[in-house]
Coordinates of C-alpha atoms and ligand atoms in Angstrom, one line a residue:
M1 CA -95.5 81.7 -20.1
P2 CA -97.7 81.3 -17.2
K3 CA -100.0 84.5 -16.8
S4 CA -99.3 86.0 -13.7
P5 CA -102.4 85.9 -11.3
K6 CA -104.1 88.7 -9.9
Y7 CA -104.9 88.2 -6.2
V8 CA -107.8 90.4 -4.7
F9 CA -108.3 90.1 -0.9
I10 CA -111.5 91.7 0.3
L11 CA -111.5 92.2 4.3
G12 CA -114.1 93.5 6.7
S13 CA -114.3 95.8 9.3
V14 CA -116.4 97.5 12.2
I15 CA -119.2 95.0 12.4
S16 CA -119.5 91.2 10.9
G17 CA -122.9 90.3 9.1
L18 CA -122.1 93.2 6.4
G19 CA -122.6 90.6 3.4
K20 CA -119.0 90.3 2.9
G21 CA -119.8 87.0 1.1
I22 CA -122.6 88.9 -1.3
V23 CA -119.9 91.8 -2.0
T24 CA -117.0 89.2 -2.9
S25 CA -119.9 87.3 -5.2
A26 CA -120.8 90.7 -7.0
L27 CA -117.5 91.5 -7.3
G28 CA -116.9 88.2 -8.8
K29 CA -119.7 88.9 -11.2
L30 CA -118.6 92.0 -12.1
L31 CA -115.3 90.6 -13.4
Q32 CA -117.2 87.6 -14.8
V33 CA -119.3 89.5 -17.2
R34 CA -116.4 91.2 -18.3
E35 CA -115.1 87.7 -19.5
Q36 CA -112.6 87.0 -16.6
N37 CA -111.7 83.4 -15.4
L38 CA -111.9 83.4 -11.6
V39 CA -111.4 81.6 -8.4
L40 CA -112.9 82.2 -5.2
A41 CA -111.4 81.3 -1.8
K42 CA -112.6 82.1 1.5
I43 CA -110.1 82.0 4.6
D44 CA -111.9 81.3 7.7
P45 CA -110.0 82.1 10.6
Y46 CA -111.6 79.5 13.1
L47 CA -109.7 76.0 14.5
N48 CA -112.5 73.7 12.9
I49 CA -110.9 72.0 9.6
D50 CA -114.3 72.7 8.3
A51 CA -118.0 74.1 8.9
G52 CA -119.2 70.2 9.0
T53 CA -118.9 70.1 12.7
M54 CA -120.6 73.6 13.5
N55 CA -123.9 74.4 14.8
P56 CA -126.0 76.3 11.9
I57 CA -127.7 78.4 14.5
E58 CA -124.2 79.9 15.2
H59 CA -122.7 79.7 12.1
G60 CA -125.2 79.4 9.2
E61 CA -126.0 76.7 6.9
V62 CA -123.1 74.0 6.0
F63 CA -122.9 74.2 2.0
V64 CA -121.8 70.9 0.3
T65 CA -119.9 71.2 -2.7
D66 CA -119.6 68.1 -5.7
D67 CA -116.5 67.1 -4.1
G68 CA -118.0 66.6 -0.7
G69 CA -116.7 69.6 1.1
E70 CA -118.6 70.8 4.0
L71 CA -118.1 74.6 3.4
D72 CA -119.0 77.8 4.7
V73 CA -122.5 79.5 4.2
D74 CA -120.6 81.9 1.7
F75 CA -119.6 79.4 -1.0
G76 CA -123.6 79.2 -1.7
H77 CA -123.5 82.9 -2.4
Y78 CA -120.3 82.3 -4.8
E79 CA -122.0 79.5 -6.6
R80 CA -125.6 81.2 -6.9
F81 CA -124.0 84.3 -8.1
L82 CA -121.2 82.8 -10.7
G83 CA -122.9 79.5 -11.3
I84 CA -119.3 78.1 -11.0
P85 CA -118.9 74.9 -8.8
M86 CA -116.7 75.4 -5.8
T87 CA -114.2 72.6 -4.1
K88 CA -113.2 71.9 -0.8
R89 CA -109.6 73.0 -0.9
Q90 CA -111.2 76.8 -1.9
N91 CA -112.2 77.0 2.2
I92 CA -109.2 77.5 4.2
T93 CA -109.2 77.5 7.8
T94 CA -106.9 77.9 10.9
G95 CA -107.6 74.2 11.4
Q96 CA -106.3 72.8 8.2
I97 CA -103.1 75.2 8.4
Y98 CA -102.0 74.3 11.8
Y99 CA -103.0 70.5 11.2
S100 CA -101.0 70.6 8.5
V101 CA -97.8 72.6 9.7
I102 CA -98.0 70.1 12.8
Q103 CA -98.1 67.1 10.6
K104 CA -94.9 68.4 8.8
E105 CA -93.3 69.0 12.1
R106 CA -94.0 65.3 13.0
K107 CA -92.5 63.9 9.7
G108 CA -89.4 66.2 10.5
E109 CA -89.8 68.4 7.7
F110 CA -88.5 71.3 9.9
L111 CA -86.2 69.5 11.4
G112 CA -83.9 71.4 13.5
K113 CA -86.0 74.5 13.5
T114 CA -88.6 76.1 15.9
V115 CA -91.7 76.0 14.2
Q116 CA -93.4 79.4 14.7
V117 CA -96.1 81.5 13.4
V118 CA -94.1 83.3 11.2
P119 CA -92.5 82.1 9.0
H120 CA -94.1 78.4 9.2
I121 CA -97.8 78.9 9.2
T122 CA -97.7 82.3 7.1
N123 CA -95.9 80.2 4.4
E124 CA -98.4 77.4 4.6
I125 CA -101.1 80.0 3.8
I126 CA -99.2 81.4 1.1
L127 CA -98.7 78.0 -0.2
R128 CA -102.3 77.0 -0.1
L129 CA -103.4 80.3 -2.1
K130 CA -100.4 79.5 -4.6
E131 CA -102.0 75.7 -4.9
L132 CA -105.2 77.0 -6.0
E133 CA -103.5 79.4 -8.5
A134 CA -101.5 76.5 -9.8
T135 CA -104.5 74.2 -9.8
F136 CA -106.9 76.9 -11.7
S137 CA -104.5 79.4 -13.5
P138 CA -107.2 82.0 -13.0
D139 CA -107.0 85.6 -14.4
V140 CA -108.3 87.0 -10.9
M141 CA -108.2 85.0 -7.5
L142 CA -110.7 86.9 -5.1
I143 CA -110.1 85.8 -1.7
E144 CA -112.5 86.8 1.1
V145 CA -111.1 86.8 4.6
G146 CA -113.6 86.2 7.4
G147 CA -114.1 87.8 10.4
T148 CA -113.5 91.4 11.1
I149 CA -110.0 93.3 11.3
G150 CA -108.6 93.4 14.9
D151 CA -109.7 89.9 15.4
I152 CA -106.8 87.7 17.1
E153 CA -107.9 84.9 15.1
S154 CA -107.1 86.3 11.5
Q155 CA -103.4 87.9 12.4
P156 CA -101.5 85.2 10.7
F157 CA -103.7 85.5 7.6
M158 CA -103.3 89.5 7.5
E159 CA -99.5 89.0 8.2
A160 CA -99.6 86.5 5.1
I161 CA -101.3 88.9 3.2
R162 CA -98.7 91.6 4.2
Q163 CA -95.7 89.6 3.0
M164 CA -97.6 88.8 -0.7
K165 CA -98.1 92.4 -0.9
R166 CA -94.4 93.1 -0.5
D167 CA -93.5 90.3 -2.7
L168 CA -95.7 90.8 -5.5
P169 CA -95.7 93.7 -8.3
R170 CA -98.0 96.4 -7.5
E171 CA -100.6 95.3 -10.1
N172 CA -101.0 92.0 -9.2
I173 CA -102.6 92.5 -5.7
L174 CA -105.4 94.4 -4.3
T175 CA -107.2 95.0 -0.9
I176 CA -110.9 96.1 -0.6
L177 CA -112.0 96.8 2.7
L178 CA -115.9 96.4 3.4
T179 CA -116.8 98.6 5.9
Y180 CA -120.1 99.7 8.1
V181 CA -120.9 103.4 8.1
P182 CA -123.6 103.9 10.7
F183 CA -126.5 106.5 10.2
P184 CA -127.3 106.9 14.1
P185 CA -131.1 108.5 13.7
H186 CA -130.4 110.8 16.4
I187 CA -127.7 112.6 14.7
S188 CA -129.1 112.2 11.0
E189 CA -125.5 111.7 9.6
H190 CA -123.3 109.1 8.8
K191 CA -120.3 108.4 11.0
T192 CA -117.1 107.5 9.5
K193 CA -115.2 107.2 12.6
P194 CA -115.3 103.4 13.3
T195 CA -114.1 103.2 9.8
Q196 CA -110.9 105.3 10.5
H197 CA -110.3 103.3 13.6
S198 CA -110.5 99.8 11.4
V199 CA -108.0 101.4 9.1
S200 CA -105.6 102.5 11.8
T201 CA -105.8 98.7 13.3
L202 CA -105.3 97.3 9.7
R203 CA -102.3 99.5 9.2
S204 CA -100.6 98.4 12.8
L205 CA -100.3 95.2 10.8
G206 CA -98.8 96.7 7.8
L207 CA -101.4 96.5 5.7
S208 CA -103.8 99.6 4.2
P209 CA -106.9 99.4 1.9
D210 CA -107.0 100.2 -1.9
V211 CA -110.6 100.2 -2.0
I212 CA -113.3 101.1 0.6
V213 CA -116.6 100.0 -0.1
C214 CA -119.2 101.5 2.9
R215 CA -122.0 99.4 3.5
S216 CA -125.0 101.5 5.3
E217 CA -128.7 101.0 5.3
I218 CA -128.9 104.3 3.2
S219 CA -126.6 105.7 0.6
V220 CA -123.4 107.3 1.8
D221 CA -123.1 110.7 0.1
K222 CA -119.6 112.0 -1.5
K223 CA -118.8 114.4 1.1
T224 CA -118.5 111.5 3.7
R225 CA -116.8 109.2 1.4
D226 CA -114.4 112.0 0.7
K227 CA -113.7 112.4 4.4
I228 CA -113.4 108.4 4.6
A229 CA -110.7 108.8 1.8
F230 CA -109.0 111.5 3.1
F231 CA -108.4 109.8 6.5
C232 CA -108.1 106.6 5.5
D233 CA -105.5 107.5 2.4
V234 CA -106.9 106.3 -0.4
P235 CA -108.0 108.4 -3.3
D236 CA -111.3 110.0 -3.4
Y237 CA -112.5 107.7 -6.4
A238 CA -111.7 104.7 -4.4
V239 CA -114.5 105.0 -2.1
Y240 CA -117.7 103.4 -3.2
D241 CA -121.0 103.3 -1.8
L242 CA -123.1 100.2 -0.8
P243 CA -126.4 101.1 0.7
D244 CA -129.3 98.3 1.0
L245 CA -130.9 97.3 -2.2
N246 CA -133.9 95.7 -3.2
S247 CA -131.9 92.6 -4.4
V248 CA -128.6 91.1 -4.1
F249 CA -128.2 90.8 -7.6
E250 CA -128.4 94.5 -7.9
V251 CA -124.9 94.7 -5.9
P252 CA -122.4 94.2 -9.4
R253 CA -124.2 96.6 -11.4
F254 CA -124.5 99.1 -8.6
L255 CA -120.6 99.0 -8.2
S256 CA -120.2 99.2 -11.9
D257 CA -122.3 102.2 -12.3
Q258 CA -119.7 104.0 -9.7
S259 CA -116.9 102.2 -12.0
L260 CA -115.2 99.8 -9.6
D261 CA -114.9 97.2 -12.2
D262 CA -112.8 99.7 -14.2
F263 CA -110.8 101.3 -11.0
V264 CA -109.8 97.5 -10.0
A265 CA -108.8 97.0 -14.1
N266 CA -106.7 100.0 -14.0
R267 CA -104.9 99.3 -10.7
L268 CA -104.3 95.4 -11.8
N269 CA -103.8 96.3 -15.3
L270 CA -106.1 94.2 -16.6
D271 CA -107.6 94.3 -20.3
L272 CA -111.5 94.0 -19.5
P273 CA -114.0 93.7 -22.4
P274 CA -117.2 95.7 -22.0
P275 CA -119.7 93.8 -19.9
H276 CA -122.6 91.4 -20.9
W277 CA -125.2 92.9 -18.5
E278 CA -127.9 90.9 -20.1
E279 CA -128.2 88.0 -17.9
I280 CA -128.4 90.1 -14.6
E281 CA -130.4 92.7 -15.8
D282 CA -133.0 89.9 -17.0
L283 CA -132.9 88.6 -13.4
V284 CA -133.2 91.9 -11.6
S285 CA -136.1 93.1 -13.7
K286 CA -137.7 89.9 -13.2
I287 CA -137.4 90.0 -9.3
N288 CA -138.9 93.8 -9.3
A289 CA -142.0 92.6 -11.4
T290 CA -142.7 90.0 -8.9
H291 CA -145.4 90.9 -6.2
K292 CA -147.2 87.8 -5.9
K293 CA -146.7 86.0 -2.5
L294 CA -146.6 82.4 -1.9
T295 CA -146.5 80.9 1.5
I296 CA -144.1 78.0 2.1
G297 CA -144.4 76.3 5.9
I298 CA -140.8 75.0 6.9
P299 CA -141.2 72.7 10.2
G300 CA -137.9 72.8 11.5
K301 CA -135.4 73.2 14.3
Y302 CA -133.5 76.1 13.7
T303 CA -136.3 78.6 13.5
D304 CA -134.0 81.5 14.9
L305 CA -131.7 81.8 12.2
I306 CA -132.7 82.1 8.5
D307 CA -129.1 81.5 7.4
S308 CA -129.5 78.1 8.7
Y309 CA -131.5 77.3 5.8
I310 CA -130.2 79.5 3.2
S311 CA -129.7 77.6 0.3
V312 CA -133.5 76.1 0.7
N313 CA -134.8 79.4 1.0
E314 CA -132.7 80.5 -2.3
A315 CA -134.0 77.6 -4.2
L316 CA -137.8 78.4 -3.4
Q317 CA -137.1 81.8 -4.7
H318 CA -135.4 80.6 -7.6
A319 CA -138.4 78.3 -8.2
A320 CA -141.1 80.7 -7.4
L321 CA -139.4 83.4 -9.4
Q322 CA -139.9 81.5 -12.7
Y323 CA -143.5 82.1 -12.6
G324 CA -143.3 85.7 -11.1
W325 CA -143.9 84.8 -7.5
E326 CA -142.1 85.1 -4.2
V327 CA -141.9 83.0 -1.4
E328 CA -142.7 83.9 2.2
L329 CA -141.6 81.4 4.5
K330 CA -143.3 80.6 7.6
H331 CA -141.2 78.8 9.8
L332 CA -143.5 76.0 11.9
A333 CA -142.0 75.3 15.5
T334 CA -142.4 71.6 15.2
E335 CA -142.1 71.1 19.2
E336 CA -145.4 73.0 19.3
F337 CA -147.1 70.5 17.4
E338 CA -146.0 67.9 19.7
E339 CA -147.4 69.5 22.7
D340 CA -150.9 70.1 21.0
E341 CA -151.9 68.0 17.8
N342 CA -154.3 70.3 16.5
S343 CA -152.0 73.2 16.2
V344 CA -150.8 71.5 13.2
R345 CA -154.0 72.8 11.4
V346 CA -151.7 76.4 10.9
L347 CA -150.7 74.1 7.8
D348 CA -154.2 75.0 6.1
E349 CA -152.8 78.5 6.0
V350 CA -149.6 77.6 4.0
D351 CA -149.2 77.0 0.1
G352 CA -146.8 74.0 0.5
I353 CA -144.5 72.8 2.8
L354 CA -140.6 72.2 3.0
V355 CA -139.5 69.7 5.3
P356 CA -135.5 70.5 5.6
G357 CA -132.9 68.4 6.4
G358 CA -131.6 68.0 10.0
F359 CA -129.9 65.9 12.9
G360 CA -131.0 64.4 16.1
D361 CA -134.6 63.7 17.5
R362 CA -135.3 67.1 18.8
G363 CA -138.8 68.0 17.0
T364 CA -139.0 65.1 14.7
E365 CA -142.5 63.6 16.1
G366 CA -143.9 67.2 15.3
K367 CA -142.5 67.1 11.8
I368 CA -144.0 63.7 11.6
L369 CA -147.3 65.3 12.3
A370 CA -146.9 68.1 9.8
I371 CA -146.1 65.2 6.9
K372 CA -149.3 63.2 8.2
Y373 CA -151.3 66.6 7.7
A374 CA -149.8 67.3 4.5
R375 CA -150.4 63.5 2.9
E376 CA -154.1 63.1 4.4
N377 CA -155.2 67.0 3.2
G378 CA -153.4 67.3 -0.3
I379 CA -151.1 69.8 0.6
P380 CA -147.9 70.0 -1.8
L381 CA -145.0 68.9 0.2
L382 CA -141.0 68.5 -0.5
G383 CA -138.9 66.9 2.0
I384 CA -135.4 67.0 1.9
C385 CA -133.0 64.2 3.5
L386 CA -134.2 64.0 7.2
G387 CA -137.5 65.4 5.5
F388 CA -137.5 62.1 2.9
Q389 CA -136.5 60.1 5.8
L390 CA -139.6 61.2 8.1
A391 CA -141.9 61.0 5.2
I392 CA -141.0 57.2 4.8
V393 CA -141.5 56.8 8.4
E394 CA -144.6 58.5 8.5
F395 CA -146.1 56.5 5.7
A396 CA -144.7 53.2 7.4
R397 CA -146.6 54.2 10.6
H398 CA -149.8 55.5 9.4
V399 CA -150.3 53.7 6.1
L400 CA -148.4 50.4 6.3
N401 CA -149.4 50.0 10.0
L402 CA -145.9 49.1 11.0
E403 CA -146.5 50.6 14.6
N404 CA -143.6 52.6 16.0
A405 CA -141.5 52.4 12.7
N406 CA -138.6 54.9 13.1
S407 CA -135.5 56.0 12.1
T408 CA -132.6 54.3 14.4
E409 CA -131.2 57.7 14.7
M410 CA -134.1 58.6 16.6
N411 CA -134.7 55.7 18.1
E412 CA -132.4 52.6 18.2
N413 CA -134.8 50.2 19.6
T414 CA -137.5 50.7 17.1
P415 CA -139.4 47.5 16.0
H416 CA -139.5 48.8 12.4
P417 CA -136.4 50.6 11.4
V418 CA -137.2 52.0 7.9
I419 CA -134.4 54.0 8.1
W420 CA -131.0 52.9 9.5
L421 CA -127.4 53.4 9.2
Q422 CA -125.6 53.1 6.0
E423 CA -123.4 50.0 5.9
E424 CA -120.3 52.0 5.6
Q425 CA -121.2 54.1 8.2
K426 CA -121.3 51.7 11.0
H427 CA -117.7 51.5 11.9
I428 CA -117.0 55.2 12.0
S429 CA -116.7 56.9 14.9
D430 CA -115.3 60.3 14.1
K431 CA -118.0 62.9 13.3
G432 CA -115.9 65.5 11.0
G433 CA -116.1 64.6 7.2
T434 CA -117.3 61.3 7.8
M435 CA -120.9 61.4 6.3
R436 CA -121.8 60.7 2.6
L437 CA -121.1 63.5 1.1
G438 CA -120.9 65.4 -2.1
S439 CA -122.0 64.5 -5.7
Y440 CA -123.1 61.1 -6.6
P441 CA -125.3 59.9 -9.9
I442 CA -128.8 58.9 -9.4
E443 CA -131.0 56.8 -11.7
L444 CA -134.7 58.2 -11.9
I445 CA -137.4 55.8 -12.6
E446 CA -139.2 56.5 -15.7
D447 CA -142.5 57.6 -15.9
T448 CA -142.2 59.2 -12.4
L449 CA -142.9 62.7 -11.1
I450 CA -139.3 63.4 -10.6
H451 CA -138.3 61.8 -13.9
Q452 CA -140.5 64.6 -15.9
L453 CA -139.0 67.0 -13.6
Y454 CA -135.5 66.6 -14.3
S455 CA -136.4 65.5 -18.1
T456 CA -133.6 62.9 -17.8
S457 CA -133.1 59.6 -16.4
S458 CA -129.4 60.1 -15.1
I459 CA -128.7 62.9 -12.5
N460 CA -126.2 64.2 -10.4
E461 CA -126.9 65.4 -6.8
R462 CA -125.3 66.2 -3.6
H463 CA -125.4 64.5 0.0
R464 CA -124.7 64.9 3.3
H465 CA -126.3 62.1 5.4
R466 CA -125.3 58.7 7.4
Y467 CA -128.8 57.0 7.4
E468 CA -130.8 55.4 4.5
M469 CA -133.5 53.5 3.9
N470 CA -133.4 50.3 4.9
S471 CA -133.7 47.8 1.8
S472 CA -135.6 45.0 3.5
Y473 CA -138.7 47.1 4.0
F474 CA -138.7 47.9 0.2
D475 CA -141.2 44.4 -0.4
K476 CA -143.5 46.1 2.2
F477 CA -143.9 49.7 0.0
K478 CA -144.1 47.7 -3.2
N479 CA -147.8 47.8 -3.5
S480 CA -148.4 50.9 -1.7
S481 CA -149.0 54.4 -3.3
L482 CA -145.4 55.7 -2.0
K483 CA -143.0 54.9 -5.1
L484 CA -139.5 54.6 -4.6
T485 CA -138.3 56.6 -7.8
G486 CA -134.7 57.1 -7.6
F487 CA -131.4 55.0 -7.0
Y488 CA -127.6 55.1 -6.7
N489 CA -127.1 51.3 -6.7
K490 CA -129.5 49.8 -3.6
L491 CA -129.5 53.0 -2.0
V492 CA -133.0 55.2 -2.3
E493 CA -132.7 58.6 -3.5
S494 CA -136.1 59.7 -4.0
M495 CA -139.9 58.9 -3.3
E496 CA -143.2 60.0 -4.1
I497 CA -146.7 59.3 -3.3
E498 CA -149.1 58.7 -6.3
G499 CA -152.3 60.5 -6.2
H500 CA -150.9 63.4 -4.2
P501 CA -150.8 67.2 -5.6
Y502 CA -147.3 66.9 -4.8
F503 CA -145.7 64.7 -2.3
V504 CA -141.9 64.5 -3.0
G505 CA -138.8 63.1 -1.1
T506 CA -135.2 63.5 -1.8
Q507 CA -132.3 61.9 0.2
F508 CA -130.3 64.1 -1.6
H509 CA -130.0 67.9 -1.3
P510 CA -130.9 69.4 -4.8
E511 CA -131.0 73.1 -3.3
F512 CA -127.0 73.4 -3.6
K513 CA -127.4 73.3 -7.4
S514 CA -130.1 75.7 -7.7
T515 CA -129.5 79.5 -9.2
P516 CA -131.8 82.1 -10.0
W517 CA -130.8 80.9 -14.0
N518 CA -131.2 77.3 -13.2
P519 CA -134.2 76.6 -10.6
S520 CA -133.8 73.1 -9.1
P521 CA -136.6 70.6 -10.5
P522 CA -138.0 69.0 -7.3
Y523 CA -138.3 72.8 -6.1
T524 CA -139.8 73.8 -9.0
G525 CA -142.5 70.9 -8.9
L526 CA -143.2 72.2 -5.2
I527 CA -143.7 75.6 -6.5
K528 CA -146.0 74.8 -9.5
A529 CA -148.1 72.8 -7.0
A530 CA -148.0 75.4 -4.2
I531 CA -149.2 77.9 -6.8
K532 CA -152.2 75.8 -7.7
Q533 CA -152.7 75.2 -3.8
N534 CA -152.6 79.1 -3.1
E535 CA -155.5 79.4 -6.1
K536 CA -157.7 77.1 -4.3
N537 CA -157.2 78.6 -1.0
R538 CA -158.4 82.1 -2.4
E539 CA -161.2 80.3 -3.8
E540 CA -162.0 78.6 -0.8
K541 CA -161.8 81.9 1.1
Y542 CA -164.2 83.9 -1.2
V543 CA -167.2 81.0 -1.5
Ligands
LIG1 N1 -129.8 63.0 9.9 C1 -130.1 62.4 9.0 C2 -128.8 61.6 8.2 O1 -127.7 61.8 8.7 C3 -130.2 63.4 7.9 C4 -129.4 64.6 7.7 C5 -129.6 65.6 6.6 O2 -130.7 65.8 6.6 N2 -128.6 66.5 6.4 O3 -129.0 60.7 7.6

């Protein structure tokens, strides 16, 4: 008999940016350390089909999955916490739901009917969740609902949850509300009114929370939590405290110490074995024991939002942590390098450089200046995707003397298109979901640094790009110090410069598969070289 799945919905109230993705991941970890099979899903109530067409400044990084999904930034948290690869079907957006219902309507599947939000849209939402359930047969489905309670956009989803709550046995469905409990400094006490208002809005949608998790800068005391319980109609023991912690990996244990896992188990009738905390505890103590700081410079465009490079930042931290270091990021506005070439000397102050991915030509000449400076001055550098492509451009221009070499993305009329559009991309005009996306196998050339870092010839990494290295230039690079080190058929996947402390570029995005327990090899290589650079920089200061 198929087991009955348990549905846990995680909703957010009062404000966005509370870390719902982290809490969902932590809740997943809490259940994973107690041997539960999980499927995570995220509902994003926007009309885009996926996050691929959104600006990372507005929405944070686009997270790429093995199956080529361009998903919401929270999927990165899920994978990093849980080590389970996610798939594109797990990110459900309003756009997908309406698209599918409208296609069905055109096919005549609702012939004779008026197609409406209730029941057609809500049925489609429930169907998508049931499909995930059928595909994975998990013990527990954790479903994060994006946005905050009361948003117009999320109402069909709330209605779908209400219907599921009505139809499923009580022990098969649970709603958790993550709320913000402000602590205005001039009053010096926590205020519960915003939470009360959110819960009453939720009630007007026919739902009420089973569990409330209180986010605040500082601990929300028992008296305040009891007040929330009283006004929001949940038991006292179902209101949990979640202040800012030193690291997000402390969240699972912090919630478990308040017995959230036991509460969920009782309420959902789950038989949970005792937790295995070793992995998490080991990680948390490593994080807390880390005091040495490395500076990694990021010449980039999206300097104003840390979320736009979150997987890159995390992968740097994972790599550094294994050596007991922490990374401090220094964002470098490349447009300033373009205005004043000498300003690139700020790179003397960093221990390593990470040139991230990107699109369009703004700031690229500045990035090329940074790459040149790193190459000539032995500063460790890792270039990812666009970073890899610009490293090829820089070398072509300044070492191979191919004047005005460029990527055709930046200059269509360059005399030396060392980077150009992939053949398959030439006839594509739609922008959504049409890049080379997801995981591809890569063959690494032996006796190269990258091969040594991965300790194998065959790897799989994720991609998100339209342009590639132009194979008609291979010969020009052949006898130079720039080695092409990884391939997918004839497509170049990685390069390195011989004789440099660390100068590596990858067309793929290794950061998407990095976890604190499994740091990504190219990032590990950068960090190892940056630690050496840091020691050298410090010695130089003292002579
Ligand atoms: N814009 C480049 C391309 O499309 C690089 C993409 C990226 O950095 N993700 O190929």
